[in-house]
Amino acid sequence: MVLPLLVASGFVLALLVPLARRWLGRYAIAVFVALPVVLVVLLVSLAGGVIEGAAVRWEVEWIRQLHLSLAFSLDGLSLLFALLISGVGASVILYAERYLHGHPEIGRFHALTLAFMASMLGLVLADNLLLLLVFWGLTGVTSYLLIGFEHTVGSSRLSAQQALIVTASGELAMLAGLVLLGFAAGTFTLSGLGMAGEAIRDDLPYTLFVVLILLGALAKSAQFPFHFWLPNAMAAPTPVSAYLHSATMVTAGVYLLARLTPVLGGTELWTVVLTVSGGLTMLIGNVLALRQHDLKLVLAYSTVGALGTMVLLIGLGSDTAFVAAMALLLAHALYKAGLFLVTGSVDHVTGTRELDRVSGLVRVMPVTAAAAVLGALSMAGIPPLIGFAAKELGLKSSLAMESSSLIVTGALVVAGAATVGVAAIASLGPFSGGLRTPREGGHEPHPTMWLGPLALGVVGLLAGLLPALGSGPLVVAAADAIGGGSPGYGVEPWYGVELALALSVLSIAAGAIVFWRRLDARAGVRRLDMGHRIGPERAYVSLERGMLQAARRLTTLLQNGRLRIYLLVVVATLATLVWSSLLWAGGVPPIDLSWDLYPWEAIVAVLIAGGALAAVTSRSRLGAVTALGLVGYGIALVYVLFSAPDLAIAQILVETLTVLLFVLVFYHMPRFGADTARGSRLRDGAIAISAGLLVTVFVLAATSSPSDPISEFFLASSQPLAKGQNVVNAIIVDFRSLDTLAEVAVLAIAGFGVYALLKLRARRRGEEDRA
């Protein structure tokens, strides 16, 4: 029961944020920070058994026929992610309280952060594909609100919109892919998918659902060609960037790829897509980081590069590569979150993040500078920090490849050199040299603003220096959950003198040169970067503009305010689609044209047909309304003849009300026959005949085919399936639940519309009174 409580607690506290701030005032932050700290403690208490291989699982079945269940599972992979989500979340929440001090919407920030944290925990703990999709969508919505937190700023709104569109588009593709995967495997349980791995990989639609799933995962983790949205999301407040873009949201795609590797991995398609997309993203992100002036953008592009490295390592598919990917995940979450928070402190103290305007801040911000150095050393892969182990293991896994080893290893060395240069720029750039700042009298920020990044830096140091205390077994357990075997390497503070170390030293030396010649490197990268002219972001902008233009033209054509056009389009579309489906399926189903017709039934049928003919041929509005009334009352007679008096009464009331409404609005309607040219009449007549013939065919086919009365099914199934004695209630609430939900939604929307109109009328009346 502890797993659902881990997830639900964040949502509950998010709802209670306004009350907590009202009752506890400035002490409410203690409650907000205490929750993720308690979650870390609970996860650590479960870690021993999980690392030994005893996964914790909790499940409650919901709808068996749809494979829906509330299932959560904690294994090595989800444990690593959950610890990072909770631990980094505590640091960010504590930091944000001072960073956003005095902001009128700080309560909303904490509520959204807690809801996002709970959504991420639900995502990594979910043991059901459909449940995972629910939390995946919640992370998208909450991250959209966090990126656009400063909603009065246009750039924040646009950045949030772009992030949502790109990730949600991938999510829609992933939805289809995961559903196909679940049906192909015969189970939607993540823990049960591994047993169907071989069958799934041999299945015919494997390529289809792999491509769909990869679209969602790569878009979420900002992989090429979707990498452009993450740097643009830096319009968010710095604590948001530290949380979403280091340890949580952007690693969701990495988590999904790692989780599905035992099921979908091992094929050429999986390996090629992940290594190519990850490799390109790694190079693009780390190299483009060198051309940035804004310290936050430097870190954002390097984040793209680090995510690409993780995807590349997962794509390599070896046990060592899996350990390297998980070690890099841990190292990146620690050093990148810390460096983002350091960037926020620099901005908070100096009023700028521009690297050309600040330097020598170590004199006024020594503790913050220490946190920056710790994070940068891990980022550069300097021993004995955890980043060194991640880099060494990555190089070892690439050197062990049977093919393309030289290409992958060379790419890792180049990306590593750029990463070292970026790490030096992010740490030495603002803090070394002579003191220079736009503001006078710089100082160390409030302790809550340096405690988090310093703690993250120290954890990164201890994780690399003393891996046996926790980081080593944790990383290996996560890698075991991906590969299902015993990795050849674990996290160590030192791996000895070998080729991987030589390549690591080479990348460090090259990175030092890059930092030394950083102005030349920035200019060179700027000359090479053509992404703003021909890259994916340019394609996104062009596609967005084209869609808006197409939407305007389509709206002008269809949503023109004329009811008859709306009816024409709906009926014509329905008739075309259904007739096409019938012809595609082999034609009209068999129809039995024999029937027993009583004289009074024939009289009513002639009455209805005559009324319909009179309505379409009438030359006066009053005659057309009268003829329509005749049709309606004739249908009421049909209900009476077939023992449905309740329907007859409803029909009579509706027809009476319709006739009265027509009469009341006569003077407000356009001239009768104004839009009834001969061509329009012929077109409308053809569509009406086609739709009427379609309904007739379906009714005759339904009455011609032998079938058991549906009432018998409901009577027999109400108790065993719906657990209800009242059959009518069971039909409405269970068997037709989605239909009932739609009807309730329509009524709610109509109610909101009426309420809005009443409020608008009252407001206008008040304005007129004041005038």
GROMACS .gro file of C-alpha atoms in nm, residues 88-417:
model
  330
   88VAL     CA    1   1.603   1.690  -0.623
   89GLY     CA    2   1.243   1.797  -0.562
   90ALA     CA    3   1.319   1.876  -0.198
   91SER     CA    4   1.617   2.091  -0.299
   92VAL     CA    5   1.419   2.278  -0.562
   93ILE     CA    6   1.120   2.348  -0.336
   94LEU     CA    7   1.347   2.481  -0.060
   95TYR     CA    8   1.540   2.693  -0.310
   96ALA     CA    9   1.229   2.833  -0.479
   97GLU     CA   10   1.083   2.967  -0.154
   98ARG     CA   11   1.361   3.227  -0.134
   99TYR     CA   12   1.415   3.266  -0.510
  100LEU     CA   13   1.047   3.359  -0.559
  101HIS     CA   14   1.019   3.543  -0.228
  102GLY     CA   15   0.752   3.810  -0.257
  103HIS     CA   16   0.609   3.670  -0.579
  104PRO     CA   17   0.227   3.688  -0.563
  105GLU     CA   18   0.191   3.343  -0.722
  106ILE     CA   19   0.444   3.151  -0.513
  107GLY     CA   20   0.166   2.932  -0.370
  108ARG     CA   21   0.066   2.829  -0.720
  109PHE     CA   22   0.429   2.744  -0.793
  110HIS     CA   23   0.455   2.509  -0.495
  111ALA     CA   24   0.122   2.345  -0.579
  112LEU     CA   25   0.226   2.282  -0.939
  113THR     CA   26   0.569   2.156  -0.834
  114LEU     CA   27   0.419   1.907  -0.590
  115ALA     CA   28   0.163   1.792  -0.848
  116PHE     CA   29   0.439   1.750  -1.105
  117MET     CA   30   0.651   1.554  -0.857
  118ALA     CA   31   0.357   1.323  -0.786
  119SER     CA   32   0.294   1.279  -1.160
  120MET     CA   33   0.656   1.180  -1.220
  121LEU     CA   34   0.649   0.937  -0.930
  122GLY     CA   35   0.334   0.784  -1.071
  123LEU     CA   36   0.498   0.754  -1.412
  124VAL     CA   37   0.807   0.567  -1.291
  125LEU     CA   38   0.616   0.350  -1.041
  126ALA     CA   39   0.325   0.257  -1.272
  127ASP     CA   40   0.320  -0.111  -1.366
  128ASN     CA   41   0.044  -0.079  -1.623
  129LEU     CA   42   0.091   0.074  -1.969
  130LEU     CA   43  -0.239   0.260  -1.958
  131LEU     CA   44  -0.174   0.391  -1.608
  132LEU     CA   45   0.170   0.503  -1.723
  133LEU     CA   46   0.002   0.695  -2.005
  134VAL     CA   47  -0.222   0.874  -1.756
  135PHE     CA   48   0.074   0.995  -1.551
  136TRP     CA   49   0.267   1.074  -1.870
  137GLY     CA   50  -0.012   1.312  -1.968
  138LEU     CA   51  -0.020   1.464  -1.620
  139THR     CA   52   0.352   1.541  -1.639
  140GLY     CA   53   0.288   1.717  -1.970
  141VAL     CA   54   0.008   1.933  -1.831
  142THR     CA   55   0.186   2.025  -1.507
  143SER     CA   56   0.515   2.096  -1.688
  144TYR     CA   57   0.324   2.320  -1.932
  145LEU     CA   58   0.188   2.519  -1.639
  146LEU     CA   59   0.531   2.539  -1.475
  147ILE     CA   60   0.714   2.647  -1.792
  148GLY     CA   61   0.447   2.912  -1.849
  149PHE     CA   62   0.445   3.012  -1.482
  150GLU     CA   63   0.509   3.376  -1.574
  151HIS     CA   64   0.198   3.373  -1.789
  152THR     CA   65   0.192   3.751  -1.833
  153VAL     CA   66   0.518   3.727  -2.032
  154GLY     CA   67   0.467   3.640  -2.397
  155SER     CA   68   0.789   3.439  -2.430
  156SER     CA   69   0.687   3.216  -2.138
  157ARG     CA   70   0.350   3.141  -2.293
  158LEU     CA   71   0.504   3.062  -2.632
  159SER     CA   72   0.773   2.839  -2.479
  160ALA     CA   73   0.517   2.648  -2.274
  161GLN     CA   74   0.297   2.607  -2.580
  162GLN     CA   75   0.584   2.476  -2.791
  163ALA     CA   76   0.692   2.229  -2.524
  164LEU     CA   77   0.336   2.104  -2.487
  165ILE     CA   78   0.272   2.072  -2.860
  166VAL     CA   79   0.594   1.883  -2.932
  167THR     CA   80   0.572   1.645  -2.636
  168ALA     CA   81   0.194   1.595  -2.662
  169SER     CA   82   0.221   1.517  -3.034
  170GLY     CA   83   0.471   1.247  -2.951
  171GLU     CA   84   0.245   1.134  -2.670
  172LEU     CA   85  -0.044   1.075  -2.911
  173ALA     CA   86   0.177   0.856  -3.127
  174MET     CA   87   0.305   0.676  -2.819
  175LEU     CA   88  -0.053   0.616  -2.703
  176ALA     CA   89  -0.126   0.420  -3.019
  177GLY     CA   90   0.205   0.235  -2.995
  178LEU     CA   91   0.160   0.127  -2.634
  179VAL     CA   92  -0.196   0.010  -2.698
  180LEU     CA   93  -0.074  -0.198  -2.993
  181LEU     CA   94   0.208  -0.331  -2.779
  182GLY     CA   95  -0.033  -0.433  -2.503
  183PHE     CA   96  -0.260  -0.621  -2.742
  184ALA     CA   97   0.037  -0.786  -2.916
  185ALA     CA   98   0.177  -0.904  -2.581
  186GLY     CA   99  -0.161  -1.004  -2.441
  187THR     CA  100  -0.099  -0.796  -2.129
  188PHE     CA  101  -0.074  -0.430  -2.036
  189THR     CA  102   0.133  -0.502  -1.727
  190LEU     CA  103   0.490  -0.380  -1.760
  191SER     CA  104   0.625  -0.657  -1.542
  192GLY     CA  105   0.452  -0.911  -1.764
  193LEU     CA  106   0.573  -0.775  -2.097
  194GLY     CA  107   0.922  -0.921  -2.061
  195MET     CA  108   0.792  -1.276  -2.090
  196ALA     CA  109   0.645  -1.193  -2.432
  197GLY     CA  110   0.959  -1.024  -2.566
  198GLU     CA  111   1.050  -1.281  -2.833
  199ALA     CA  112   0.692  -1.313  -2.957
  200ILE     CA  113   0.656  -0.935  -2.976
  201ARG     CA  114   0.977  -0.888  -3.172
  202ASP     CA  115   0.866  -1.155  -3.419
  203ASP     CA  116   0.518  -1.005  -3.451
  204LEU     CA  117   0.426  -0.836  -3.779
  205PRO     CA  118   0.332  -0.490  -3.642
  206TYR     CA  119   0.656  -0.469  -3.435
  207THR     CA  120   0.796  -0.196  -3.659
  208LEU     CA  121   0.477   0.006  -3.638
  209PHE     CA  122   0.440   0.020  -3.263
  210VAL     CA  123   0.816   0.062  -3.208
  211VAL     CA  124   0.819   0.370  -3.430
  212LEU     CA  125   0.513   0.511  -3.255
  213ILE     CA  126   0.659   0.452  -2.908
  214LEU     CA  127   0.995   0.598  -3.006
  215LEU     CA  128   0.827   0.914  -3.134
  216GLY     CA  129   0.676   0.975  -2.791
  217ALA     CA  130   0.990   0.890  -2.595
  218LEU     CA  131   1.230   1.087  -2.815
  219ALA     CA  132   1.003   1.392  -2.817
  220LYS     CA  133   0.973   1.388  -2.438
  221SER     CA  134   1.349   1.365  -2.390
  222ALA     CA  135   1.425   1.633  -2.653
  223GLN     CA  136   1.609   1.401  -2.890
  224PHE     CA  137   1.691   1.496  -3.248
  225PRO     CA  138   1.486   1.616  -3.434
  226PHE     CA  139   1.276   1.730  -3.135
  227HIS     CA  140   1.566   1.879  -2.939
  228PHE     CA  141   1.480   2.245  -3.001
  229TRP     CA  142   1.195   2.272  -2.752
  230LEU     CA  143   1.408   2.221  -2.440
  231PRO     CA  144   1.638   2.529  -2.474
  232ASN     CA  145   1.331   2.739  -2.556
  233ALA     CA  146   1.170   2.616  -2.233
  234MET     CA  147   1.436   2.811  -2.041
  235ALA     CA  148   1.182   3.095  -2.029
  236ALA     CA  149   1.059   2.915  -1.718
  237PRO     CA  150   1.181   3.026  -1.373
  238THR     CA  151   1.522   2.879  -1.289
  239PRO     CA  152   1.389   2.637  -1.020
  240VAL     CA  153   1.160   2.491  -1.287
  241SER     CA  154   1.453   2.442  -1.521
  242ALA     CA  155   1.654   2.282  -1.242
  243TYR     CA  156   1.377   2.032  -1.171
  244LEU     CA  157   1.208   1.960  -1.503
  245HIS     CA  158   1.513   1.975  -1.726
  246SER     CA  159   1.767   1.788  -1.520
  247ALA     CA  160   1.617   1.504  -1.317
  248THR     CA  161   1.253   1.460  -1.408
  249MET     CA  162   1.046   1.551  -1.713
  250VAL     CA  163   1.313   1.523  -1.981
  251THR     CA  164   1.433   1.191  -1.840
  252ALA     CA  165   1.085   1.041  -1.871
  253GLY     CA  166   1.161   0.940  -2.228
  254VAL     CA  167   1.490   0.785  -2.114
  255TYR     CA  168   1.298   0.593  -1.848
  256LEU     CA  169   1.050   0.457  -2.101
  257LEU     CA  170   1.326   0.349  -2.339
  258ALA     CA  171   1.509   0.176  -2.056
  259ARG     CA  172   1.190   0.013  -1.928
  260LEU     CA  173   1.094  -0.125  -2.271
  261THR     CA  174   1.443  -0.234  -2.375
  262PRO     CA  175   1.391  -0.592  -2.244
  263VAL     CA  176   1.076  -0.612  -2.454
  264LEU     CA  177   1.160  -0.418  -2.770
  265GLY     CA  178   1.540  -0.399  -2.764
  266GLY     CA  179   1.788  -0.620  -2.939
  267THR     CA  180   1.662  -0.553  -3.292
  268GLU     CA  181   1.835  -0.357  -3.564
  269LEU     CA  182   1.555  -0.100  -3.576
  270TRP     CA  183   1.575  -0.028  -3.203
  271THR     CA  184   1.955  -0.010  -3.201
  272VAL     CA  185   1.990   0.208  -3.509
  273VAL     CA  186   1.723   0.461  -3.412
  274LEU     CA  187   1.852   0.504  -3.057
  275THR     CA  188   2.220   0.523  -3.145
  276VAL     CA  189   2.173   0.758  -3.440
  277SER     CA  190   1.920   0.988  -3.271
  278GLY     CA  191   2.108   0.978  -2.940
  279GLY     CA  192   2.446   1.032  -3.104
  280LEU     CA  193   2.330   1.328  -3.312
  281THR     CA  194   2.156   1.482  -3.011
  282MET     CA  195   2.470   1.434  -2.801
  283LEU     CA  196   2.689   1.617  -3.052
  284ILE     CA  197   2.438   1.889  -3.137
  285GLY     CA  198   2.355   1.972  -2.777
  286ASN     CA  199   2.710   1.981  -2.642
  287VAL     CA  200   2.853   2.171  -2.937
  288LEU     CA  201   2.573   2.428  -2.956
  289ALA     CA  202   2.616   2.493  -2.583
  290LEU     CA  203   2.951   2.654  -2.666
  291ARG     CA  204   2.793   2.936  -2.867
  292GLN     CA  205   2.557   3.060  -2.594
  293HIS     CA  206   2.602   3.383  -2.395
  294ASP     CA  207   2.326   3.309  -2.143
  295LEU     CA  208   2.450   3.078  -1.866
  296LYS     CA  209   2.109   2.913  -1.847
  297LEU     CA  210   2.110   2.836  -2.219
  298VAL     CA  211   2.461   2.693  -2.189
  299LEU     CA  212   2.328   2.445  -1.935
  300ALA     CA  213   2.012   2.382  -2.138
  301TYR     CA  214   2.198   2.278  -2.453
  302SER     CA  215   2.440   2.065  -2.251
  303THR     CA  216   2.134   1.897  -2.099
  304VAL     CA  217   2.021   1.807  -2.450
  305GLY     CA  218   2.364   1.658  -2.509
  306ALA     CA  219   2.358   1.455  -2.188
  307LEU     CA  220   2.014   1.315  -2.268
  308GLY     CA  221   2.143   1.217  -2.610
  309THR     CA  222   2.431   1.032  -2.448
  310MET     CA  223   2.190   0.837  -2.225
  311VAL     CA  224   1.979   0.735  -2.525
  312LEU     CA  225   2.292   0.638  -2.719
  313LEU     CA  226   2.412   0.417  -2.434
  314ILE     CA  227   2.073   0.247  -2.402
  315GLY     CA  228   2.081   0.186  -2.776
  316LEU     CA  229   2.422   0.013  -2.754
  317GLY     CA  230   2.246  -0.263  -2.563
  318SER     CA  231   2.532  -0.407  -2.356
  319ASP     CA  232   2.530  -0.454  -1.980
  320THR     CA  233   2.817  -0.208  -1.940
  321ALA     CA  234   2.634   0.049  -2.151
  322PHE     CA  235   2.326   0.014  -1.931
  323VAL     CA  236   2.535   0.075  -1.618
  324ALA     CA  237   2.695   0.375  -1.787
  325ALA     CA  238   2.353   0.515  -1.881
  326MET     CA  239   2.220   0.482  -1.528
  327ALA     CA  240   2.540   0.626  -1.377
  328LEU     CA  241   2.514   0.920  -1.615
  329LEU     CA  242   2.148   0.962  -1.524
  330LEU     CA  243   2.242   0.985  -1.155
  331ALA     CA  244   2.541   1.211  -1.216
  332HIS     CA  245   2.351   1.440  -1.453
  333ALA     CA  246   2.058   1.486  -1.216
  334LEU     CA  247   2.294   1.586  -0.935
  335TYR     CA  248   2.534   1.817  -1.117
  336LYS     CA  249   2.287   1.973  -1.360
  337ALA     CA  250   2.023   2.053  -1.099
  338GLY     CA  251   2.295   2.206  -0.883
  339LEU     CA  252   2.438   2.414  -1.168
  340PHE     CA  253   2.092   2.539  -1.265
  341LEU     CA  254   2.032   2.648  -0.907
  342VAL     CA  255   2.374   2.817  -0.903
  343THR     CA  256   2.275   3.002  -1.219
  344GLY     CA  257   1.958   3.121  -1.048
  345SER     CA  258   2.163   3.248  -0.754
  346VAL     CA  259   2.398   3.437  -0.990
  347ASP     CA  260   2.098   3.595  -1.159
  348HIS     CA  261   1.938   3.670  -0.823
  349VAL     CA  262   2.247   3.848  -0.691
  350THR     CA  263   2.377   4.022  -1.005
  351GLY     CA  264   2.058   4.069  -1.207
  352THR     CA  265   2.199   3.896  -1.517
  353ARG     CA  266   2.295   3.555  -1.653
  354GLU     CA  267   2.509   3.692  -1.937
  355LEU     CA  268   2.858   3.543  -1.919
  356ASP     CA  269   3.012   3.856  -2.071
  357ARG     CA  270   2.886   4.072  -1.785
  358VAL     CA  271   2.988   3.878  -1.472
  359SER     CA  272   3.313   3.738  -1.336
  360GLY     CA  273   3.505   3.698  -1.011
  361LEU     CA  274   3.194   3.619  -0.807
  362VAL     CA  275   3.393   3.379  -0.587
  363ARG     CA  276   3.491   3.686  -0.384
  364VAL     CA  277   3.132   3.757  -0.283
  365MET     CA  278   2.969   3.412  -0.327
  366PRO     CA  279   3.227   3.158  -0.207
  367VAL     CA  280   2.982   2.887  -0.099
  368THR     CA  281   2.786   2.912  -0.423
  369ALA     CA  282   3.116   2.896  -0.611
  370ALA     CA  283   3.207   2.576  -0.425
  371ALA     CA  284   2.876   2.419  -0.525
  372ALA     CA  285   2.939   2.523  -0.887
  373VAL     CA  286   3.288   2.372  -0.887
  374LEU     CA  287   3.163   2.040  -0.746
  375GLY     CA  288   2.892   2.022  -1.011
  376ALA     CA  289   3.130   2.120  -1.290
  377LEU     CA  290   3.392   1.861  -1.189
  378SER     CA  291   3.131   1.586  -1.204
  379MET     CA  292   3.002   1.719  -1.534
  380ALA     CA  293   3.355   1.717  -1.679
  381GLY     CA  294   3.411   1.360  -1.560
  382ILE     CA  295   3.693   1.434  -1.315
  383PRO     CA  296   3.764   1.159  -1.059
  384PRO     CA  297   3.651   1.071  -0.803
  385LEU     CA  298   3.307   1.226  -0.869
  386ILE     CA  299   3.021   1.016  -1.006
  387GLY     CA  300   3.050   1.181  -1.347
  388PHE     CA  301   3.392   1.018  -1.393
  389ALA     CA  302   3.248   0.668  -1.351
  390ALA     CA  303   2.970   0.746  -1.600
  391LYS     CA  304   3.215   0.870  -1.862
  392GLU     CA  305   3.459   0.582  -1.815
  393LEU     CA  306   3.185   0.322  -1.841
  394GLY     CA  307   3.046   0.490  -2.152
  395LEU     CA  308   3.384   0.478  -2.324
  396LYS     CA  309   3.433   0.114  -2.218
  397SER     CA  310   3.096   0.015  -2.365
  398SER     CA  311   3.173   0.188  -2.696
  399LEU     CA  312   3.518   0.028  -2.721
  400ALA     CA  313   3.362  -0.315  -2.668
  401MET     CA  314   3.128  -0.277  -2.966
  402GLU     CA  315   3.171  -0.525  -3.249
  403SER     CA  316   3.085  -0.271  -3.518
  404SER     CA  317   3.094   0.108  -3.547
  405SER     CA  318   3.314   0.120  -3.237
  406LEU     CA  319   3.543   0.385  -3.383
  407ILE     CA  320   3.253   0.614  -3.483
  408VAL     CA  321   3.071   0.590  -3.149
  409THR     CA  322   3.390   0.625  -2.945
  410GLY     CA  323   3.500   0.926  -3.150
  411ALA     CA  324   3.160   1.089  -3.100
  412LEU     CA  325   3.183   1.030  -2.724
  413VAL     CA  326   3.529   1.187  -2.710
  414VAL     CA  327   3.420   1.493  -2.910
  415ALA     CA  328   3.108   1.534  -2.698
  416GLY     CA  329   3.317   1.482  -2.384
  417ALA     CA  330   3.556   1.761  -2.487
   0.00000   0.00000   0.00000
